Amino acid sequence: MKNKTNCGLLEDGFYGTSTVGERGQVVIPAEAREQLGIHPGDKLMVMKHPAHPGVMLFKIESAREFIDEFLKTLDRAEKAEEGKA
């Protein structure tokens, strides 16, 4: 049974473990690369996790698409609020 607080997000996003090499390199598990469409040469954004000691990786184009959609939603919300005034 999946935990109600994370709705299965942790289980669905777990791909295994990876060891940091001497030069700081980390191997992304094949299953993660396949499911997320990560290919050799792709650029990844590396960020510190906001709440826990760890890092998060994002494909730059995916992050940009998310931000673009978020900004469109924000614009719609602002226009809706202006219409109420």
Tab-separated table of N, CA and C in Angstrom:
chain	number	residue	atom	x	y	z
A	1	MET	N	0.842	-1.188	0.000
A	1	MET	CA	0.000	0.000	0.000
A	1	MET	C	0.879	1.240	0.000
A	2	LYS	N	0.552	2.215	-0.842
A	2	LYS	CA	1.364	3.417	-0.944
A	2	LYS	C	1.028	4.384	0.179
A	3	ASN	N	2.050	5.072	0.656
A	3	ASN	CA	1.905	6.064	1.697
A	3	ASN	C	1.015	7.196	1.195
A	4	LYS	N	0.024	7.584	1.977
A	4	LYS	CA	-0.900	8.637	1.557
A	4	LYS	C	-0.216	9.994	1.442
A	5	THR	N	0.855	10.221	2.186
A	5	THR	CA	1.480	11.543	2.174
A	5	THR	C	2.305	11.794	0.929
A	6	ASN	N	2.885	10.754	0.324
A	6	ASN	CA	3.686	10.999	-0.880
A	6	ASN	C	3.013	10.451	-2.127
A	7	CYS	N	1.840	9.854	-1.981
A	7	CYS	CA	1.049	9.345	-3.113
A	7	CYS	C	1.860	8.462	-4.050
A	8	GLY	N	2.846	7.762	-3.536
A	8	GLY	CA	3.634	6.869	-4.371
A	8	GLY	C	4.768	7.546	-5.111
A	9	LEU	N	4.940	8.849	-4.928
A	9	LEU	CA	5.979	9.567	-5.668
A	9	LEU	C	7.372	9.042	-5.367
A	10	LEU	N	7.641	8.717	-4.126
A	10	LEU	CA	8.976	8.231	-3.786
A	10	LEU	C	9.228	6.869	-4.399
A	11	GLU	N	8.235	5.981	-4.321
A	11	GLU	CA	8.412	4.650	-4.889
A	11	GLU	C	8.546	4.719	-6.409
A	12	ASP	N	7.733	5.530	-7.052
A	12	ASP	CA	7.739	5.629	-8.508
A	12	ASP	C	9.013	6.267	-9.042
A	13	GLY	N	9.680	7.072	-8.217
A	13	GLY	CA	10.862	7.787	-8.681
A	13	GLY	C	12.172	7.181	-8.234
A	14	PHE	N	12.150	6.001	-7.624
A	14	PHE	CA	13.387	5.380	-7.150
A	14	PHE	C	13.953	4.472	-8.224
A	15	TYR	N	15.201	4.742	-8.637
A	15	TYR	CA	15.845	3.962	-9.694
A	15	TYR	C	17.044	3.156	-9.212
A	16	GLY	N	17.359	3.198	-7.936
A	16	GLY	CA	18.510	2.467	-7.434
A	16	GLY	C	19.503	3.431	-6.808
A	17	THR	N	20.737	2.986	-6.696
A	17	THR	CA	21.778	3.823	-6.108
A	17	THR	C	22.932	3.974	-7.090
A	18	SER	N	23.773	4.955	-6.810
A	18	SER	CA	24.944	5.208	-7.636
A	18	SER	C	26.057	5.683	-6.716
A	19	THR	N	27.287	5.350	-7.044
A	19	THR	CA	28.441	5.729	-6.232
A	19	THR	C	29.188	6.872	-6.909
A	20	VAL	N	29.576	7.866	-6.128
A	20	VAL	CA	30.354	8.982	-6.655
A	20	VAL	C	31.786	8.510	-6.857
A	21	GLY	N	32.297	8.676	-8.072
A	21	GLY	CA	33.663	8.277	-8.387
A	21	GLY	C	34.674	9.305	-7.909
A	22	GLU	N	35.951	8.994	-8.058
A	22	GLU	CA	37.024	9.871	-7.593
A	22	GLU	C	36.967	11.253	-8.229
A	23	ARG	N	36.482	11.338	-9.462
A	23	ARG	CA	36.402	12.621	-10.154
A	23	ARG	C	35.032	13.282	-9.983
A	24	GLY	N	34.212	12.763	-9.077
A	24	GLY	CA	32.904	13.343	-8.814
A	24	GLY	C	31.823	12.901	-9.778
A	25	GLN	N	32.113	11.916	-10.606
A	25	GLN	CA	31.135	11.453	-11.583
A	25	GLN	C	30.153	10.468	-10.959
A	26	VAL	N	28.914	10.537	-11.433
A	26	VAL	CA	27.850	9.656	-10.974
A	26	VAL	C	27.181	9.051	-12.203
A	27	VAL	N	26.914	7.759	-12.162
A	27	VAL	CA	26.217	7.092	-13.258
A	27	VAL	C	24.716	7.141	-12.984
A	28	ILE	N	23.952	7.614	-13.963
A	28	ILE	CA	22.493	7.612	-13.862
A	28	ILE	C	22.024	6.235	-14.325
A	29	PRO	N	21.273	5.513	-13.486
A	29	PRO	CA	20.836	4.166	-13.866
A	29	PRO	C	20.132	4.141	-15.227
A	30	ALA	N	20.354	3.057	-15.967
A	30	ALA	CA	19.803	2.916	-17.322
A	30	ALA	C	18.287	3.084	-17.345
A	31	GLU	N	17.585	2.503	-16.386
A	31	GLU	CA	16.124	2.609	-16.360
A	31	GLU	C	15.687	4.069	-16.263
A	32	ALA	N	16.384	4.852	-15.429
A	32	ALA	CA	16.061	6.276	-15.296
A	32	ALA	C	16.322	7.005	-16.609
A	33	ARG	N	17.471	6.718	-17.229
A	33	ARG	CA	17.797	7.375	-18.505
A	33	ARG	C	16.753	7.057	-19.564
A	34	GLU	N	16.342	5.792	-19.620
A	34	GLU	CA	15.349	5.376	-20.619
A	34	GLU	C	13.994	6.032	-20.366
A	35	GLN	N	13.510	5.971	-19.132
A	35	GLN	CA	12.187	6.515	-18.819
A	35	GLN	C	12.137	8.032	-18.947
A	36	LEU	N	13.253	8.692	-18.654
A	36	LEU	CA	13.276	10.155	-18.668
A	36	LEU	C	13.827	10.729	-19.966
A	37	GLY	N	14.223	9.857	-20.879
A	37	GLY	CA	14.726	10.329	-22.165
A	37	GLY	C	16.042	11.075	-22.071
A	38	ILE	N	16.915	10.624	-21.184
A	38	ILE	CA	18.234	11.252	-21.024
A	38	ILE	C	19.219	10.511	-21.916
A	39	HIS	N	19.894	11.268	-22.778
A	39	HIS	CA	20.807	10.689	-23.759
A	39	HIS	C	22.199	11.300	-23.618
A	40	PRO	N	23.242	10.597	-24.090
A	40	PRO	CA	24.592	11.165	-24.049
A	40	PRO	C	24.604	12.550	-24.695
A	41	GLY	N	25.243	13.488	-24.037
A	41	GLY	CA	25.334	14.855	-24.547
A	41	GLY	C	24.248	15.782	-24.036
A	42	ASP	N	23.174	15.228	-23.432
A	42	ASP	CA	22.128	16.086	-22.869
A	42	ASP	C	22.714	16.929	-21.741
A	43	LYS	N	22.233	18.147	-21.612
A	43	LYS	CA	22.654	19.036	-20.532
A	43	LYS	C	21.670	18.897	-19.379
A	44	LEU	N	22.215	18.702	-18.191
A	44	LEU	CA	21.397	18.575	-16.991
A	44	LEU	C	21.693	19.726	-16.046
A	45	MET	N	20.652	20.239	-15.425
A	45	MET	CA	20.793	21.273	-14.417
A	45	MET	C	20.947	20.554	-13.079
A	46	VAL	N	21.939	20.940	-12.296
A	46	VAL	CA	22.202	20.317	-10.996
A	46	VAL	C	21.840	21.334	-9.920
A	47	MET	N	20.936	20.948	-9.036
A	47	MET	CA	20.494	21.851	-7.977
A	47	MET	C	20.554	21.156	-6.625
A	48	LYS	N	20.784	21.948	-5.595
A	48	LYS	CA	20.709	21.457	-4.222
A	48	LYS	C	19.238	21.241	-3.891
A	49	HIS	N	18.938	20.145	-3.227
A	49	HIS	CA	17.565	19.906	-2.771
A	49	HIS	C	17.225	20.976	-1.738
A	50	PRO	N	16.040	21.575	-1.814
A	50	PRO	CA	15.715	22.680	-0.909
A	50	PRO	C	15.538	22.288	0.556
A	51	ALA	N	15.239	21.034	0.838
A	51	ALA	CA	14.933	20.655	2.216
A	51	ALA	C	15.861	19.603	2.802
A	52	HIS	N	16.619	18.920	1.972
A	52	HIS	CA	17.432	17.806	2.451
A	52	HIS	C	18.826	17.876	1.834
A	53	PRO	N	19.822	17.275	2.501
A	53	PRO	CA	21.159	17.261	1.904
A	53	PRO	C	21.190	16.314	0.709
A	54	GLY	N	21.239	16.852	-0.460
A	54	GLY	CA	21.243	16.044	-1.672
A	54	GLY	C	21.147	16.930	-2.894
A	55	VAL	N	21.230	16.322	-4.061
A	55	VAL	CA	21.136	17.073	-5.309
A	55	VAL	C	19.973	16.551	-6.147
A	56	MET	N	19.504	17.412	-7.034
A	56	MET	CA	18.456	17.050	-7.982
A	56	MET	C	18.990	17.357	-9.371
A	57	LEU	N	18.667	16.510	-10.343
A	57	LEU	CA	19.078	16.713	-11.731
A	57	LEU	C	17.835	16.916	-12.584
A	58	PHE	N	17.901	17.880	-13.491
A	58	PHE	CA	16.804	18.139	-14.417
A	58	PHE	C	17.369	18.339	-15.810
A	59	LYS	N	16.698	17.780	-16.804
A	59	LYS	CA	17.052	18.118	-18.178
A	59	LYS	C	16.722	19.597	-18.357
A	60	ILE	N	17.657	20.359	-18.905
A	60	ILE	CA	17.446	21.798	-19.032
A	60	ILE	C	16.184	22.098	-19.833
A	61	GLU	N	15.982	21.393	-20.948
A	61	GLU	CA	14.792	21.688	-21.760
A	61	GLU	C	13.510	21.369	-21.005
A	62	SER	N	13.519	20.336	-20.165
A	62	SER	CA	12.329	20.000	-19.377
A	62	SER	C	12.056	21.067	-18.331
A	63	ALA	N	13.106	21.569	-17.695
A	63	ALA	CA	12.945	22.625	-16.699
A	63	ALA	C	12.390	23.880	-17.364
A	64	ARG	N	12.895	24.212	-18.546
A	64	ARG	CA	12.421	25.392	-19.270
A	64	ARG	C	10.941	25.235	-19.643
A	65	GLU	N	10.541	24.055	-20.115
A	65	GLU	CA	9.136	23.811	-20.460
A	65	GLU	C	8.242	23.966	-19.235
A	66	PHE	N	8.689	23.436	-18.093
A	66	PHE	CA	7.907	23.556	-16.865
A	66	PHE	C	7.754	25.019	-16.471
A	67	ILE	N	8.854	25.766	-16.519
A	67	ILE	CA	8.814	27.179	-16.131
A	67	ILE	C	7.916	27.965	-17.078
A	68	ASP	N	7.995	27.698	-18.381
A	68	ASP	CA	7.127	28.379	-19.345
A	68	ASP	C	5.657	28.123	-19.033
A	69	GLU	N	5.296	26.871	-18.764
A	69	GLU	CA	3.908	26.540	-18.424
A	69	GLU	C	3.490	27.200	-17.110
A	70	PHE	N	4.404	27.216	-16.137
A	70	PHE	CA	4.120	27.843	-14.850
A	70	PHE	C	3.845	29.332	-15.044
A	71	LEU	N	4.668	30.008	-15.866
A	71	LEU	CA	4.482	31.440	-16.103
A	71	LEU	C	3.161	31.727	-16.814
A	72	LYS	N	2.762	30.870	-17.750
A	72	LYS	CA	1.470	31.042	-18.420
A	72	LYS	C	0.331	30.936	-17.408
A	73	THR	N	0.438	29.970	-16.503
A	73	THR	CA	-0.586	29.798	-15.475
A	73	THR	C	-0.612	31.004	-14.547
A	74	LEU	N	0.559	31.518	-14.196
A	74	LEU	CA	0.650	32.706	-13.347
A	74	LEU	C	0.000	33.903	-14.037
A	75	ASP	N	0.254	34.077	-15.326
A	75	ASP	CA	-0.374	35.168	-16.080
A	75	ASP	C	-1.896	35.055	-16.049
A	76	ARG	N	-2.413	33.840	-16.252
A	76	ARG	CA	-3.868	33.639	-16.214
A	76	ARG	C	-4.427	33.969	-14.832
A	77	ALA	N	-3.712	33.567	-13.789
A	77	ALA	CA	-4.169	33.837	-12.424
A	77	ALA	C	-4.182	35.339	-12.150
A	78	GLU	N	-3.146	36.048	-12.608
A	78	GLU	CA	-3.095	37.499	-12.403
A	78	GLU	C	-4.233	38.194	-13.143
A	79	LYS	N	-4.515	37.765	-14.380
A	79	LYS	CA	-5.610	38.363	-15.156
A	79	LYS	C	-6.953	38.087	-14.493
A	80	ALA	N	-7.114	36.908	-13.941
A	80	ALA	CA	-8.356	36.574	-13.243
A	80	ALA	C	-8.535	37.464	-12.018
A	81	GLU	N	-7.455	37.716	-11.294
A	81	GLU	CA	-7.522	38.583	-10.113
A	81	GLU	C	-7.824	40.019	-10.518
A	82	GLU	N	-7.237	40.485	-11.632
A	82	GLU	CA	-7.501	41.843	-12.118
A	82	GLU	C	-8.971	41.994	-12.486
A	83	GLY	N	-9.551	40.934	-13.034
A	83	GLY	CA	-10.962	40.961	-13.415
A	83	GLY	C	-11.895	41.057	-12.220
A	84	LYS	N	-11.435	40.632	-11.049
A	84	LYS	CA	-12.251	40.696	-9.833
A	84	LYS	C	-12.260	42.093	-9.238
A	85	ALA	N	-11.221	42.883	-9.534
A	85	ALA	CA	-11.089	44.215	-8.918
A	85	ALA	C	-12.057	45.222	-9.489
